[in-house]
Coordinates of C-alpha atoms in Angstrom, one line a residue:
Chain A
M556 CA 62.6 -6.0 0.0
E557 CA 61.9 -7.2 -3.5
I558 CA 58.4 -8.7 -3.5
A559 CA 56.9 -10.6 -6.4
V560 CA 53.2 -11.3 -6.4
L561 CA 51.6 -14.0 -8.5
I562 CA 48.1 -13.1 -9.8
K563 CA 45.6 -14.8 -12.1
P564 CA 42.6 -13.5 -14.1
V565 CA 39.5 -15.4 -12.9
P566 CA 35.8 -15.0 -14.0
E567 CA 33.9 -12.4 -12.1
A568 CA 31.8 -13.9 -9.4
E569 CA 28.5 -12.9 -11.0
T570 CA 29.4 -14.3 -14.4
R571 CA 27.1 -16.9 -15.8
L572 CA 29.4 -19.7 -16.8
R573 CA 28.9 -22.2 -19.6
A574 CA 30.9 -25.1 -21.0
R575 CA 32.6 -24.8 -24.4
T576 CA 30.7 -26.8 -27.1
D577 CA 33.4 -29.5 -27.1
G578 CA 32.7 -29.9 -23.4
T579 CA 36.3 -29.8 -22.3
Q580 CA 36.5 -26.4 -20.6
L581 CA 34.9 -23.2 -19.6
D582 CA 33.7 -21.1 -22.6
A583 CA 35.6 -17.9 -22.1
E584 CA 33.6 -16.0 -24.7
G585 CA 31.9 -13.0 -23.1
V586 CA 33.2 -13.9 -19.7
K587 CA 34.6 -11.0 -17.7
F588 CA 37.9 -11.8 -16.0
V589 CA 39.0 -9.9 -13.0
L590 CA 41.5 -9.7 -10.2
A591 CA 39.8 -11.3 -7.3
G592 CA 39.7 -12.6 -3.8
Y593 CA 43.0 -14.2 -2.7
D594 CA 45.0 -12.3 -5.2
E595 CA 43.7 -8.9 -4.1
S596 CA 44.7 -9.9 -0.5
A597 CA 48.1 -10.9 -1.7
I598 CA 48.6 -7.5 -3.5
E599 CA 47.3 -5.7 -0.4
Q600 CA 49.8 -7.6 1.7
A601 CA 52.7 -6.8 -0.7
L602 CA 51.8 -3.1 -0.6
L603 CA 51.6 -3.1 3.2
L604 CA 55.0 -4.7 3.4
R605 CA 56.4 -2.1 1.0
E606 CA 55.0 0.7 3.1
A607 CA 56.6 -0.9 6.2
T608 CA 60.0 -1.4 4.6
P609 CA 61.2 1.7 2.8
G610 CA 63.0 1.0 -0.5
S611 CA 60.9 -2.0 -1.3
K612 CA 59.5 -2.8 -4.7
V613 CA 56.4 -4.8 -5.5
R614 CA 56.2 -6.5 -8.9
A615 CA 53.3 -8.6 -10.1
L616 CA 53.4 -11.5 -12.6
A617 CA 50.5 -13.2 -14.4
F618 CA 50.4 -16.1 -16.8
G619 CA 47.6 -16.3 -19.4
P620 CA 46.3 -15.2 -22.8
A621 CA 45.3 -11.7 -24.0
P622 CA 43.4 -9.6 -23.2
R623 CA 42.4 -10.8 -19.8
T624 CA 45.9 -11.2 -18.4
E625 CA 46.9 -7.7 -19.4
E626 CA 43.7 -6.4 -17.7
V627 CA 44.4 -7.9 -14.3
L628 CA 48.0 -6.7 -14.5
R629 CA 46.6 -3.1 -15.1
A630 CA 44.3 -3.6 -12.2
A631 CA 47.5 -4.4 -10.1
L632 CA 49.2 -1.3 -11.4
A633 CA 46.2 0.8 -10.5
L634 CA 46.4 -0.6 -6.9
G635 CA 50.0 0.6 -6.7
V636 CA 52.2 -2.3 -7.8
D637 CA 55.4 -0.9 -9.2
E638 CA 56.0 -3.1 -12.3
V639 CA 54.2 -6.0 -13.9
T640 CA 55.2 -8.9 -16.2
W641 CA 52.9 -10.7 -18.5
V642 CA 53.9 -14.3 -19.2
E643 CA 52.0 -15.1 -22.2
S644 CA 50.2 -18.5 -22.5
P645 CA 49.1 -20.3 -25.6
A646 CA 46.1 -18.4 -27.0
E647 CA 43.6 -20.9 -25.7
G648 CA 45.2 -20.7 -22.2
A649 CA 46.9 -23.5 -20.3
D650 CA 45.3 -25.2 -17.4
D651 CA 48.0 -27.6 -16.3
P652 CA 49.3 -26.1 -13.1
G653 CA 52.8 -27.6 -13.8
V654 CA 53.0 -25.6 -17.1
V655 CA 51.8 -22.4 -15.3
A656 CA 54.4 -22.9 -12.5
R657 CA 57.3 -23.7 -14.9
A658 CA 56.4 -20.7 -17.1
L659 CA 56.3 -18.3 -14.1
A660 CA 59.5 -19.8 -12.6
F661 CA 61.2 -19.1 -16.0
A662 CA 59.9 -15.5 -15.9
L663 CA 61.0 -15.0 -12.3
A664 CA 64.6 -15.2 -13.5
R665 CA 64.0 -11.7 -14.7
V666 CA 62.0 -10.4 -11.8
P667 CA 63.7 -9.8 -8.4
H668 CA 61.9 -11.9 -5.7
E669 CA 63.2 -12.2 -2.2
L670 CA 59.6 -12.8 -1.2
L671 CA 57.2 -14.6 -3.5
L672 CA 53.5 -13.9 -2.6
G673 CA 50.4 -15.6 -3.9
G674 CA 46.9 -16.2 -2.8
K675 CA 46.5 -19.6 -1.2
Q676 CA 44.5 -20.7 -4.2
A677 CA 43.0 -19.2 -7.4
G678 CA 39.5 -17.9 -7.2
D679 CA 38.3 -20.1 -10.0
D680 CA 39.8 -23.7 -9.9
E681 CA 40.9 -23.4 -6.3
E682 CA 43.8 -25.8 -6.9
G683 CA 46.4 -23.9 -4.9
L684 CA 49.4 -25.7 -6.5
V685 CA 51.2 -23.0 -8.4
T686 CA 53.0 -21.0 -5.6
A687 CA 54.2 -24.3 -4.0
A688 CA 55.4 -25.7 -7.4
I689 CA 57.3 -22.5 -8.2
A690 CA 58.9 -22.5 -4.7
E691 CA 59.9 -26.1 -5.3
S692 CA 61.5 -25.4 -8.7
L693 CA 63.3 -22.3 -7.2
G694 CA 64.5 -24.3 -4.2
I695 CA 63.0 -22.0 -1.6
A696 CA 60.8 -22.6 1.4
D697 CA 57.1 -22.2 1.0
F698 CA 54.1 -21.8 3.4
G699 CA 50.4 -22.0 2.8
S700 CA 47.3 -20.4 4.4
V701 CA 49.3 -17.6 6.0
V702 CA 47.8 -14.7 8.0
N703 CA 49.3 -11.8 9.9
L704 CA 52.4 -11.6 7.8
R705 CA 54.9 -9.0 9.1
V706 CA 58.5 -8.2 8.5
D707 CA 60.8 -8.0 11.5
S708 CA 62.8 -4.8 10.8
A709 CA 65.8 -5.8 13.0
S710 CA 66.4 -9.3 11.5
G711 CA 64.8 -8.8 8.1
S712 CA 62.9 -12.1 8.7
L713 CA 59.2 -12.6 8.2
T714 CA 56.9 -13.5 11.0
F715 CA 53.4 -14.9 10.4
Q716 CA 50.8 -17.3 11.5
R717 CA 48.9 -20.3 10.0
A718 CA 45.5 -21.1 11.3
T719 CA 45.1 -24.9 11.3
E720 CA 42.4 -27.3 12.6
E721 CA 44.4 -27.9 15.7
G722 CA 45.4 -24.3 16.5
V723 CA 47.4 -21.4 15.4
E724 CA 51.0 -21.9 14.4
S725 CA 53.4 -19.0 14.7
W726 CA 56.4 -18.9 12.4
T727 CA 59.6 -17.0 11.6
A728 CA 61.2 -17.4 8.2
P729 CA 64.2 -15.8 6.6
L730 CA 64.1 -14.6 3.0
P731 CA 63.9 -15.8 0.4
C732 CA 60.7 -17.7 0.7
A733 CA 57.3 -18.2 -0.9
I734 CA 54.0 -17.5 0.9
A735 CA 50.5 -18.3 -0.1
L736 CA 48.1 -16.1 1.8
Q737 CA 44.7 -16.7 3.3
Q738 CA 42.0 -14.5 1.9
A739 CA 40.7 -11.2 3.2
W740 CA 42.3 -11.1 6.6
N741 CA 43.4 -7.7 5.4
D742 CA 41.0 -5.3 3.8
P743 CA 42.2 -4.9 0.2
R744 CA 42.2 -1.3 -0.9
T745 CA 40.2 0.0 -3.9
A746 CA 42.1 1.5 -6.8
K747 CA 41.5 5.3 -7.1
L748 CA 40.2 6.8 -10.3
P749 CA 43.4 8.8 -11.2
N750 CA 45.5 5.6 -10.6
I751 CA 43.2 3.6 -12.9
L752 CA 43.9 6.3 -15.6
K753 CA 47.6 6.2 -14.9
S754 CA 47.7 2.4 -15.0
R755 CA 46.5 2.5 -18.6
K756 CA 49.7 4.3 -19.7
M757 CA 52.2 2.2 -17.7
P758 CA 54.3 -0.4 -19.5
I759 CA 53.8 -4.1 -19.2
A760 CA 56.8 -6.3 -19.7
K761 CA 55.7 -9.2 -21.9
I762 CA 57.4 -12.6 -22.3
P763 CA 55.9 -14.2 -25.5
W764 CA 54.7 -17.8 -25.3
A765 CA 57.1 -18.7 -28.1
E766 CA 60.0 -17.6 -25.9
V767 CA 58.6 -19.4 -22.9
S768 CA 58.0 -22.7 -24.8
A769 CA 61.4 -22.6 -26.5
A770 CA 63.1 -22.2 -23.1
L771 CA 61.1 -24.9 -21.4
G772 CA 61.2 -27.4 -24.2
E773 CA 59.5 -30.6 -23.1
A774 CA 58.5 -28.9 -19.8
A775 CA 56.2 -26.6 -21.8
R776 CA 53.9 -29.6 -22.6
P777 CA 51.0 -30.2 -20.2
R778 CA 51.2 -33.4 -18.1
S779 CA 47.5 -33.3 -17.5
V780 CA 44.6 -32.4 -19.9
A781 CA 41.1 -31.7 -18.8
E782 CA 38.7 -34.2 -20.3
R783 CA 35.3 -32.7 -19.4
F784 CA 34.0 -29.5 -17.9
E785 CA 30.5 -29.7 -16.6
L786 CA 28.5 -27.2 -14.7
P787 CA 26.6 -28.4 -11.6
P788 CA 23.1 -29.6 -12.6
A789 CA 20.4 -27.1 -12.2
R790 CA 18.8 -27.5 -8.8
T791 CA 15.4 -29.1 -8.8
G792 CA 13.0 -30.2 -6.1
A793 CA 12.2 -26.8 -4.6
K794 CA 8.6 -27.0 -3.5
M795 CA 6.5 -23.9 -3.1
I796 CA 3.7 -24.3 -0.5
E797 CA 0.5 -22.4 -0.5
Y798 CA -0.8 -21.3 2.9
K799 CA -3.3 -19.0 4.6
S800 CA -1.5 -18.5 8.0
P801 CA 2.0 -19.0 9.4
E802 CA 0.7 -21.9 11.5
E803 CA -0.6 -23.6 8.4
A804 CA 2.7 -23.1 6.6
A805 CA 4.6 -24.5 9.6
E806 CA 2.3 -27.6 9.8
T807 CA 2.7 -28.2 6.0
I808 CA 6.5 -27.9 6.2
V809 CA 6.8 -30.3 9.2
R810 CA 4.5 -32.8 7.4
L811 CA 6.6 -32.6 4.2
L812 CA 9.9 -33.0 6.1
R813 CA 8.4 -36.1 7.8
E814 CA 6.6 -37.7 4.9
E815 CA 8.6 -36.7 1.8
A816 CA 12.1 -35.6 2.8
K817 CA 12.0 -38.1 5.7
V818 CA 14.2 -35.9 7.8
F819 CA 12.1 -36.7 10.9
P820 CA 10.8 -40.2 11.7
Chain B
M1315 CA 31.8 4.5 -30.6
P1316 CA 29.8 3.3 -33.6
D1317 CA 30.0 -0.3 -32.3
F1318 CA 28.8 0.8 -28.9
S1319 CA 31.6 -1.1 -27.1
L1320 CA 33.5 0.5 -24.2
T1321 CA 37.3 0.6 -24.0
P1322 CA 39.0 -1.4 -21.2
E1323 CA 39.7 1.9 -19.5
Q1324 CA 36.0 2.9 -19.6
E1325 CA 35.1 -0.5 -18.2
S1326 CA 37.6 0.0 -15.4
L1327 CA 36.1 3.4 -14.5
R1328 CA 32.6 1.9 -14.6
D1329 CA 33.7 -1.0 -12.4
L1330 CA 35.1 1.4 -9.8
A1331 CA 31.8 3.4 -9.7
R1332 CA 29.8 0.2 -9.6
K1333 CA 31.8 -1.1 -6.7
F1334 CA 31.5 2.2 -4.8
A1335 CA 27.7 2.3 -5.5
R1336 CA 27.2 -1.3 -4.3
T1337 CA 29.5 -1.4 -1.3
E1338 CA 29.4 2.2 0.0
M1339 CA 26.3 3.9 -1.2
A1340 CA 23.5 1.4 -1.6
P1341 CA 23.8 -0.1 2.0
H1342 CA 23.1 3.4 3.4
A1343 CA 20.6 4.6 0.8
A1344 CA 17.4 3.7 2.6
E1345 CA 18.6 5.0 6.0
C1346 CA 19.7 8.4 4.5
D1347 CA 16.5 8.6 2.6
K1348 CA 14.3 8.0 5.7
A1349 CA 16.3 10.4 7.9
G1350 CA 17.1 13.0 5.3
R1351 CA 20.7 12.5 6.3
F1352 CA 23.6 14.0 4.3
P1353 CA 26.2 11.2 4.5
E1354 CA 29.3 13.3 4.4
E1355 CA 31.5 10.3 5.2
I1356 CA 30.3 8.7 1.9
Y1357 CA 31.0 11.9 -0.1
R1358 CA 34.5 12.1 1.5
R1359 CA 35.2 8.5 0.5
G1360 CA 33.9 9.2 -3.0
W1361 CA 36.3 12.2 -3.2
E1362 CA 39.2 10.0 -2.0
L1363 CA 38.5 7.5 -4.8
G1364 CA 38.5 10.3 -7.4
L1365 CA 34.7 10.1 -8.1
M1366 CA 34.1 13.8 -7.5
N1367 CA 35.3 16.7 -9.7
L1368 CA 35.3 14.4 -12.7
N1369 CA 35.4 17.3 -15.2
V1370 CA 38.2 19.3 -13.6
P1371 CA 41.2 19.2 -16.0
T1372 CA 44.3 17.2 -15.0
E1373 CA 46.5 20.2 -14.8
Y1374 CA 44.6 21.3 -11.7
G1375 CA 44.6 17.8 -10.2
G1376 CA 41.3 16.6 -11.6
S1377 CA 40.5 13.6 -13.7
G1378 CA 39.6 15.6 -16.8
L1379 CA 37.2 13.0 -17.9
S1380 CA 35.2 13.2 -21.1
V1381 CA 31.4 13.6 -20.8
M1382 CA 31.1 10.0 -22.0
D1383 CA 33.3 8.7 -19.2
Q1384 CA 31.4 10.9 -16.7
C1385 CA 28.1 9.4 -17.9
L1386 CA 29.4 5.9 -17.4
I1387 CA 30.3 6.7 -13.8
V1388 CA 27.2 8.7 -13.0
E1389 CA 24.9 5.9 -14.2
E1390 CA 26.5 3.4 -11.9
L1391 CA 26.5 5.8 -8.9
A1392 CA 22.8 6.5 -9.5
Q1393 CA 22.1 2.8 -9.1
G1394 CA 23.5 3.0 -5.6
C1395 CA 21.5 6.2 -4.6
G1396 CA 20.2 9.0 -6.8
G1397 CA 20.3 11.6 -4.0
M1398 CA 23.9 10.8 -3.1
T1399 CA 24.8 11.0 -6.8
T1400 CA 23.3 14.5 -7.0
S1401 CA 25.5 15.6 -4.2
I1402 CA 28.6 13.9 -5.6
I1403 CA 28.3 15.5 -9.0
A1404 CA 27.2 18.9 -7.8
N1405 CA 30.9 20.0 -7.7
C1406 CA 31.0 19.3 -11.5
L1407 CA 28.1 21.7 -12.0
A1408 CA 29.5 24.4 -9.6
L1409 CA 33.0 24.3 -11.0
E1410 CA 32.1 24.1 -14.7
P1411 CA 31.7 27.9 -15.0
I1412 CA 35.3 28.3 -13.7
I1413 CA 36.5 25.6 -16.1
L1414 CA 34.7 27.3 -19.1
G1415 CA 35.0 30.9 -18.2
G1416 CA 37.9 31.3 -15.8
T1417 CA 41.3 32.8 -16.6
A1418 CA 44.4 30.6 -16.1
E1419 CA 44.9 32.3 -12.7
Q1420 CA 41.3 31.9 -11.6
R1421 CA 41.3 28.2 -12.6
A1422 CA 44.6 27.5 -10.7
Q1423 CA 43.4 29.4 -7.7
W1424 CA 39.9 28.0 -7.4
L1425 CA 40.0 24.5 -9.0
T1426 CA 43.2 23.2 -7.4
P1427 CA 41.9 23.2 -3.8
F1428 CA 39.0 20.9 -4.8
C1429 CA 41.3 18.3 -6.1
A1430 CA 43.8 18.6 -3.2
E1431 CA 41.2 18.3 -0.4
Y1432 CA 37.6 17.4 0.0
H1433 CA 35.5 20.5 -0.5
L1434 CA 32.0 21.1 -1.8
A1435 CA 30.9 23.9 -4.2
S1436 CA 27.4 25.0 -5.2
F1437 CA 26.1 26.4 -8.5
C1438 CA 23.8 29.4 -7.6
L1439 CA 21.5 30.3 -10.5
T1440 CA 17.9 29.5 -9.5
E1441 CA 16.0 32.1 -7.6
P1442 CA 12.6 32.0 -5.7
G1443 CA 11.0 34.1 -8.4
G1444 CA 12.2 32.0 -11.3
G1445 CA 14.1 28.9 -12.2
S1446 CA 13.6 28.2 -15.9
D1447 CA 13.5 32.0 -16.7
A1448 CA 17.1 32.4 -15.7
G1449 CA 17.4 35.6 -17.7
A1450 CA 15.0 37.3 -15.3
L1451 CA 17.1 36.7 -12.2
K1452 CA 17.0 39.5 -9.5
T1453 CA 20.2 39.1 -7.5
R1454 CA 22.1 42.4 -8.0
A1455 CA 25.8 43.0 -8.4
R1456 CA 26.7 46.7 -8.0
K1457 CA 30.3 47.7 -8.7
E1458 CA 32.0 49.8 -6.0
G1459 CA 35.7 50.5 -6.8
D1460 CA 37.6 47.2 -7.1
H1461 CA 34.7 45.2 -5.6
Y1462 CA 31.2 44.1 -6.5
V1463 CA 28.5 44.1 -3.9
L1464 CA 26.0 41.2 -4.2
D1465 CA 22.5 41.3 -2.8
G1466 CA 19.8 38.7 -3.4
E1467 CA 18.5 35.2 -2.7
K1468 CA 19.1 31.9 -4.5
C1469 CA 17.0 28.8 -3.9
F1470 CA 17.1 25.0 -4.4
I1471 CA 20.9 25.1 -4.2
T1472 CA 22.4 21.6 -4.0
N1473 CA 25.0 21.1 -1.1
A1474 CA 24.7 24.8 -0.2
P1475 CA 24.8 24.3 3.6
H1476 CA 28.0 22.2 3.3
A1477 CA 29.8 24.1 0.5
S1478 CA 32.9 26.3 0.9
L1479 CA 32.5 28.0 -2.5
Y1480 CA 29.6 29.3 -4.6
T1481 CA 29.5 30.2 -8.3
V1482 CA 26.9 32.9 -8.3
F1483 CA 24.9 34.5 -11.2
A1484 CA 23.8 38.0 -10.6
T1485 CA 22.8 41.0 -12.8
I1486 CA 24.6 44.2 -13.0
D1487 CA 21.4 45.8 -14.3
P1488 CA 18.0 44.1 -14.5
Q1489 CA 17.0 46.4 -17.4
L1490 CA 19.6 44.6 -19.5
G1491 CA 17.8 41.2 -19.2
H1492 CA 20.1 38.2 -19.8
K1493 CA 22.7 40.7 -21.2
G1494 CA 23.3 42.0 -17.6
I1495 CA 24.0 38.6 -16.0
T1496 CA 27.5 38.2 -14.7
A1497 CA 29.1 35.2 -12.9
F1498 CA 31.1 35.5 -9.7
I1499 CA 33.2 33.2 -7.5
V1500 CA 32.1 33.7 -3.9
P1501 CA 33.8 31.9 -1.0
R1502 CA 31.3 30.9 1.7
D1503 CA 33.2 32.7 4.4
T1504 CA 32.7 36.1 2.7
P1505 CA 30.7 38.3 5.2
G1506 CA 27.0 38.5 4.2
V1507 CA 26.8 35.0 2.7
A1508 CA 24.2 32.9 4.5
P1509 CA 22.9 29.5 3.4
G1510 CA 19.4 28.7 4.7
K1511 CA 18.1 25.6 6.4
D1512 CA 18.1 22.2 4.7
E1513 CA 14.9 21.8 2.7
D1514 CA 12.7 18.7 3.4
K1515 CA 12.4 17.1 0.0
M1516 CA 10.3 14.4 -1.7
G1517 CA 13.3 12.6 -2.9
H1518 CA 17.1 12.9 -3.2
R1519 CA 16.9 13.1 0.6
A1520 CA 20.6 12.1 1.0
S1521 CA 21.4 15.3 -0.8
S1522 CA 21.2 18.7 0.8
T1523 CA 19.3 21.6 -0.7
S1524 CA 18.8 25.1 0.7
T1525 CA 18.5 28.8 -0.1
V1526 CA 21.5 31.1 0.0
H1527 CA 21.2 34.7 1.0
F1528 CA 23.6 37.4 -0.2
E1529 CA 23.5 40.6 1.7
G1530 CA 26.0 43.3 1.0
V1531 CA 28.5 40.6 0.0
R1532 CA 31.7 42.3 -1.2
V1533 CA 33.5 40.3 -3.9
P1534 CA 36.8 41.4 -5.5
V1535 CA 36.6 42.2 -9.2
A1536 CA 39.3 39.4 -9.6
N1537 CA 36.5 36.9 -8.7
R1538 CA 34.3 37.9 -11.7
L1539 CA 34.2 35.1 -14.3
G1540 CA 34.5 36.5 -17.8
A1541 CA 33.3 40.0 -18.6
E1542 CA 30.2 41.7 -17.3
G1543 CA 27.1 40.4 -19.2
E1544 CA 28.8 37.1 -20.1
G1545 CA 27.2 35.2 -17.2
F1546 CA 24.1 34.0 -19.0
L1547 CA 25.9 32.4 -21.8
M1548 CA 28.4 30.9 -19.3
A1549 CA 25.4 29.4 -17.4
M1550 CA 23.9 28.0 -20.5
R1551 CA 27.2 26.5 -21.7
T1552 CA 27.7 25.0 -18.3
L1553 CA 24.3 23.3 -18.4
D1554 CA 25.1 22.1 -21.9
Q1555 CA 28.1 20.2 -20.3
T1556 CA 26.3 18.9 -17.2
R1557 CA 22.8 18.1 -18.7
T1558 CA 24.0 14.9 -20.3
P1559 CA 25.2 13.3 -17.1
I1560 CA 21.7 14.0 -15.6
G1561 CA 20.4 11.8 -18.4
A1562 CA 22.9 9.2 -17.2
L1563 CA 21.7 9.7 -13.6
A1564 CA 18.1 9.1 -14.6
T1565 CA 19.1 6.1 -16.7
G1566 CA 20.7 4.7 -13.5
I1567 CA 17.6 5.2 -11.5
G1568 CA 15.6 3.4 -14.2
Q1569 CA 18.1 0.5 -14.4
A1570 CA 17.8 0.1 -10.6
A1571 CA 14.0 0.0 -10.9
L1572 CA 14.2 -2.7 -13.6
D1573 CA 16.7 -4.8 -11.7
H1574 CA 14.4 -4.8 -8.6
A1575 CA 11.3 -5.5 -10.6
A1576 CA 12.7 -8.3 -12.7
K1577 CA 14.2 -10.1 -9.6
Y1578 CA 10.9 -9.7 -7.8
A1579 CA 8.9 -10.9 -10.7
L1580 CA 10.9 -14.1 -10.8
G1581 CA 10.4 -14.8 -7.1
R1582 CA 6.8 -13.6 -6.4
R1583 CA 4.1 -16.1 -7.3
S1584 CA 0.5 -15.7 -8.2
F1585 CA -2.1 -18.1 -9.8
G1586 CA 0.4 -20.9 -9.2
K1587 CA 3.4 -19.5 -11.0
P1588 CA 6.0 -16.8 -10.8
I1589 CA 4.4 -13.5 -11.9
A1590 CA 7.3 -13.2 -14.5
E1591 CA 5.4 -16.0 -16.3
H1592 CA 2.3 -13.8 -16.7
Q1593 CA 2.3 -11.9 -20.0
A1594 CA 1.0 -8.7 -18.3
I1595 CA 4.3 -8.6 -16.4
Q1596 CA 6.4 -9.7 -19.3
I1597 CA 5.1 -6.8 -21.4
K1598 CA 5.8 -4.3 -18.6
L1599 CA 9.4 -5.6 -18.3
A1600 CA 9.9 -5.5 -22.0
N1601 CA 8.7 -1.9 -22.2
M1602 CA 10.9 -0.9 -19.2
V1603 CA 14.1 -2.3 -20.7
Q1604 CA 13.4 -0.7 -24.1
S1605 CA 13.0 2.7 -22.4
I1606 CA 16.2 2.3 -20.4
R1607 CA 18.3 1.2 -23.3
A1608 CA 17.0 4.0 -25.5
A1609 CA 17.7 6.5 -22.6
R1610 CA 21.3 5.1 -22.3
L1611 CA 21.9 5.3 -26.1
L1612 CA 20.6 8.9 -26.3
T1613 CA 22.8 9.8 -23.4
W1614 CA 25.8 8.3 -25.0
Q1615 CA 25.1 10.0 -28.3
A1616 CA 24.8 13.4 -26.6
A1617 CA 28.1 12.7 -24.6
V1618 CA 30.0 11.7 -27.8
T1619 CA 28.6 14.8 -29.6
I1620 CA 29.9 17.1 -26.9
D1621 CA 33.2 15.3 -26.6
R1622 CA 33.7 15.9 -30.3
G1623 CA 33.7 19.5 -29.5
E1624 CA 30.2 20.4 -30.6
R1625 CA 27.8 22.2 -28.3
G1626 CA 25.3 19.4 -28.3
S1627 CA 22.3 21.5 -27.0
L1628 CA 19.8 19.4 -29.0
E1629 CA 21.4 16.0 -28.2
S1630 CA 21.8 16.7 -24.5
A1631 CA 18.2 18.2 -24.2
I1632 CA 16.8 15.0 -25.9
A1633 CA 18.9 12.8 -23.6
K1634 CA 18.0 14.5 -20.4
C1635 CA 14.4 14.9 -21.2
Y1636 CA 13.9 11.3 -22.5
A1637 CA 15.9 9.6 -19.8
S1638 CA 14.2 11.4 -17.0
D1639 CA 10.7 10.7 -18.4
A1640 CA 11.8 7.1 -18.9
A1641 CA 13.1 6.9 -15.3
M1642 CA 9.7 8.1 -14.1
H1643 CA 7.6 5.5 -16.0
V1644 CA 10.0 2.7 -15.3
A1645 CA 10.0 3.4 -11.6
D1646 CA 6.2 3.6 -11.8
D1647 CA 6.0 0.2 -13.5
A1648 CA 8.4 -1.3 -11.0
I1649 CA 6.1 -0.2 -8.2
Q1650 CA 3.1 -1.7 -10.1
I1651 CA 5.0 -5.0 -10.5
F1652 CA 5.7 -5.0 -6.7
G1653 CA 2.0 -4.3 -6.1
G1654 CA 1.1 -3.3 -2.6
Y1655 CA 4.6 -4.0 -1.4
G1656 CA 6.0 -1.5 -4.0
Y1657 CA 4.0 1.2 -2.2
M1658 CA 5.6 0.4 1.1
K1659 CA 8.8 2.2 2.2
E1660 CA 10.1 -1.2 3.4
Y1661 CA 10.8 -2.0 -0.3
P1662 CA 13.2 0.0 -2.4
V1663 CA 11.1 0.9 -5.5
E1664 CA 9.0 3.8 -4.2
K1665 CA 12.2 5.7 -3.4
L1666 CA 13.2 5.4 -7.0
L1667 CA 10.0 7.1 -8.2
R1668 CA 10.6 9.9 -5.7
D1669 CA 14.2 10.2 -6.9
A1670 CA 13.3 10.0 -10.6
K1671 CA 10.8 12.9 -10.3
L1672 CA 13.6 15.4 -9.6
T1673 CA 15.4 14.5 -12.8
Q1674 CA 12.4 15.9 -14.8
I1675 CA 12.7 19.2 -13.0
Y1676 CA 16.3 20.1 -12.2
E1677 CA 19.1 21.2 -14.6
G1678 CA 16.4 22.6 -16.9
A1679 CA 12.8 21.4 -16.5
N1680 CA 11.7 19.0 -19.2
E1681 CA 9.4 21.7 -20.6
I1682 CA 12.4 23.9 -21.3
Q1683 CA 14.2 20.9 -22.8
R1684 CA 11.2 20.4 -25.2
I1685 CA 11.3 24.1 -26.2
V1686 CA 15.0 23.8 -27.0
I1687 CA 14.3 20.5 -28.9
S1688 CA 11.5 21.9 -31.0
K1689 CA 13.3 25.2 -31.7
E1690 CA 16.3 23.2 -33.1
L1691 CA 13.9 20.9 -34.9
L1692 CA 12.0 23.8 -36.6
R1693 CA 15.2 25.6 -37.5
A1694 CA 16.2 22.5 -39.5
Y1695 CA 12.9 22.8 -41.5
A1696 CA 12.6 26.5 -41.8

């Protein structure tokens, strides 16, 4: 099976974020970008499918600027992905999910992809649009929030489940198709040190933005532009109470909940 | 290196060690410390991820990392647990004499198994009668035909009860002083080799330490490392390689103490405000971070010096000595910031003080480091 995994560099969870001075987007200066969450699960899934289906290949693609995109692709190589393709974005990045999807769809013409895998959404903006948009432009079926993905060796079809509010759906789907995976239902592996060292020396196929934008023409232009990027306001209103005994602390809290927060009548 | 930035590869190695320290070491650190438990499952997992045998050349299946890269990894591991880190890096110490002094055949025979499977090795230099005075060791090696017969006792040997291989320093003739010292590779299953019981230690309690007795132990001549009498220099050159990562280990303990102390100071309140807003605490924190950063830079400088191919005795002695002293006073300050809670075992900082203490003693006591430093210093002025 030819598996293509879509990954995205996202800020490390512990990063302290701030807005750019023009207020339109995240200031990427000094931010550490990593392979995270849903994408790690998607790679793990791809590697498990490869192990279950001899002769399979796993290839990863990422769209974005240097150096962060190259770094997440190297992280994918260190985890055991066979080949990677870097689809370069404009230097400042491109947030419009349509542009991302069209650029990746363009790149997929060079990357075999019977099965297209992604996380159900990116770990940063959580939009969850790109995998579906690519599937649409490739004209293949797509499924979101998937768990328990297996390949049926007799038929070559995929079987999987989707957990919904109403219950669990069980599906069978023939290839080709696109699947956006729920996070962490598998336990993503950790790259081993020798593989990290090897990944530094492996090739990365690069498609320059000039080539992407020339091929896409008008479609390379974003249809949406972020106007403002604001961080949530700092939380205020925490009240520290002084007390001499637990009983006194409890009495004070109940009084404040009643009189100030008005949680109780 | 002059701009002090790390390469993307170095950052990836550090990230791996940090993840392992946080997710696999730290959650078990308090429990292993309390029980004095040797968490072999964690060491096996560290081996699987390639975090052991960092110095073994790639041709034998190791990672062949520079001392600088080893230091980046060790500092992160030490933030998870100092004791576990000692056990994880003990193979580097035990195998270094084979890397430095072994023939091509000896290296292939004895290094390869450690990279193919999980095994532990121990470096056997220190004896009950003397640690720092290594030239006066008493373990005897008498040649009988194509064998040497080893008799003696080693002590404070890291991982000894769990190791499958020992690198042993013994003298062919005590009259020769350090010129009689010779190094041997001794498999644990050789008749007459007997590790003692696990010592009950102040810190590094997740690590295992014991004596090893050698009684009539017959070792083939093929297991001798280098020529007779070359053992002392081999031991010193080994310690030149491994001393710097001990500076990194101490830096990691200090960093962990600072992290705990700063977070606590922001949350704990006295006199109507967080204690971090009291100048007495701010000054302590400022001193702590200065010491840790200086320790880290000295460690990196020593590592880069050795990686350039220089012996780096002075640089590594300064790094190890300074970083271990820094770890002690930073851990001490962290306890002071925690106040009474810092003295309680329920909180993590008292363990850091107990763990920091050993870094002033092992791999060359700081007094020995200071003698080395002042000798080098005075040589420059003489």
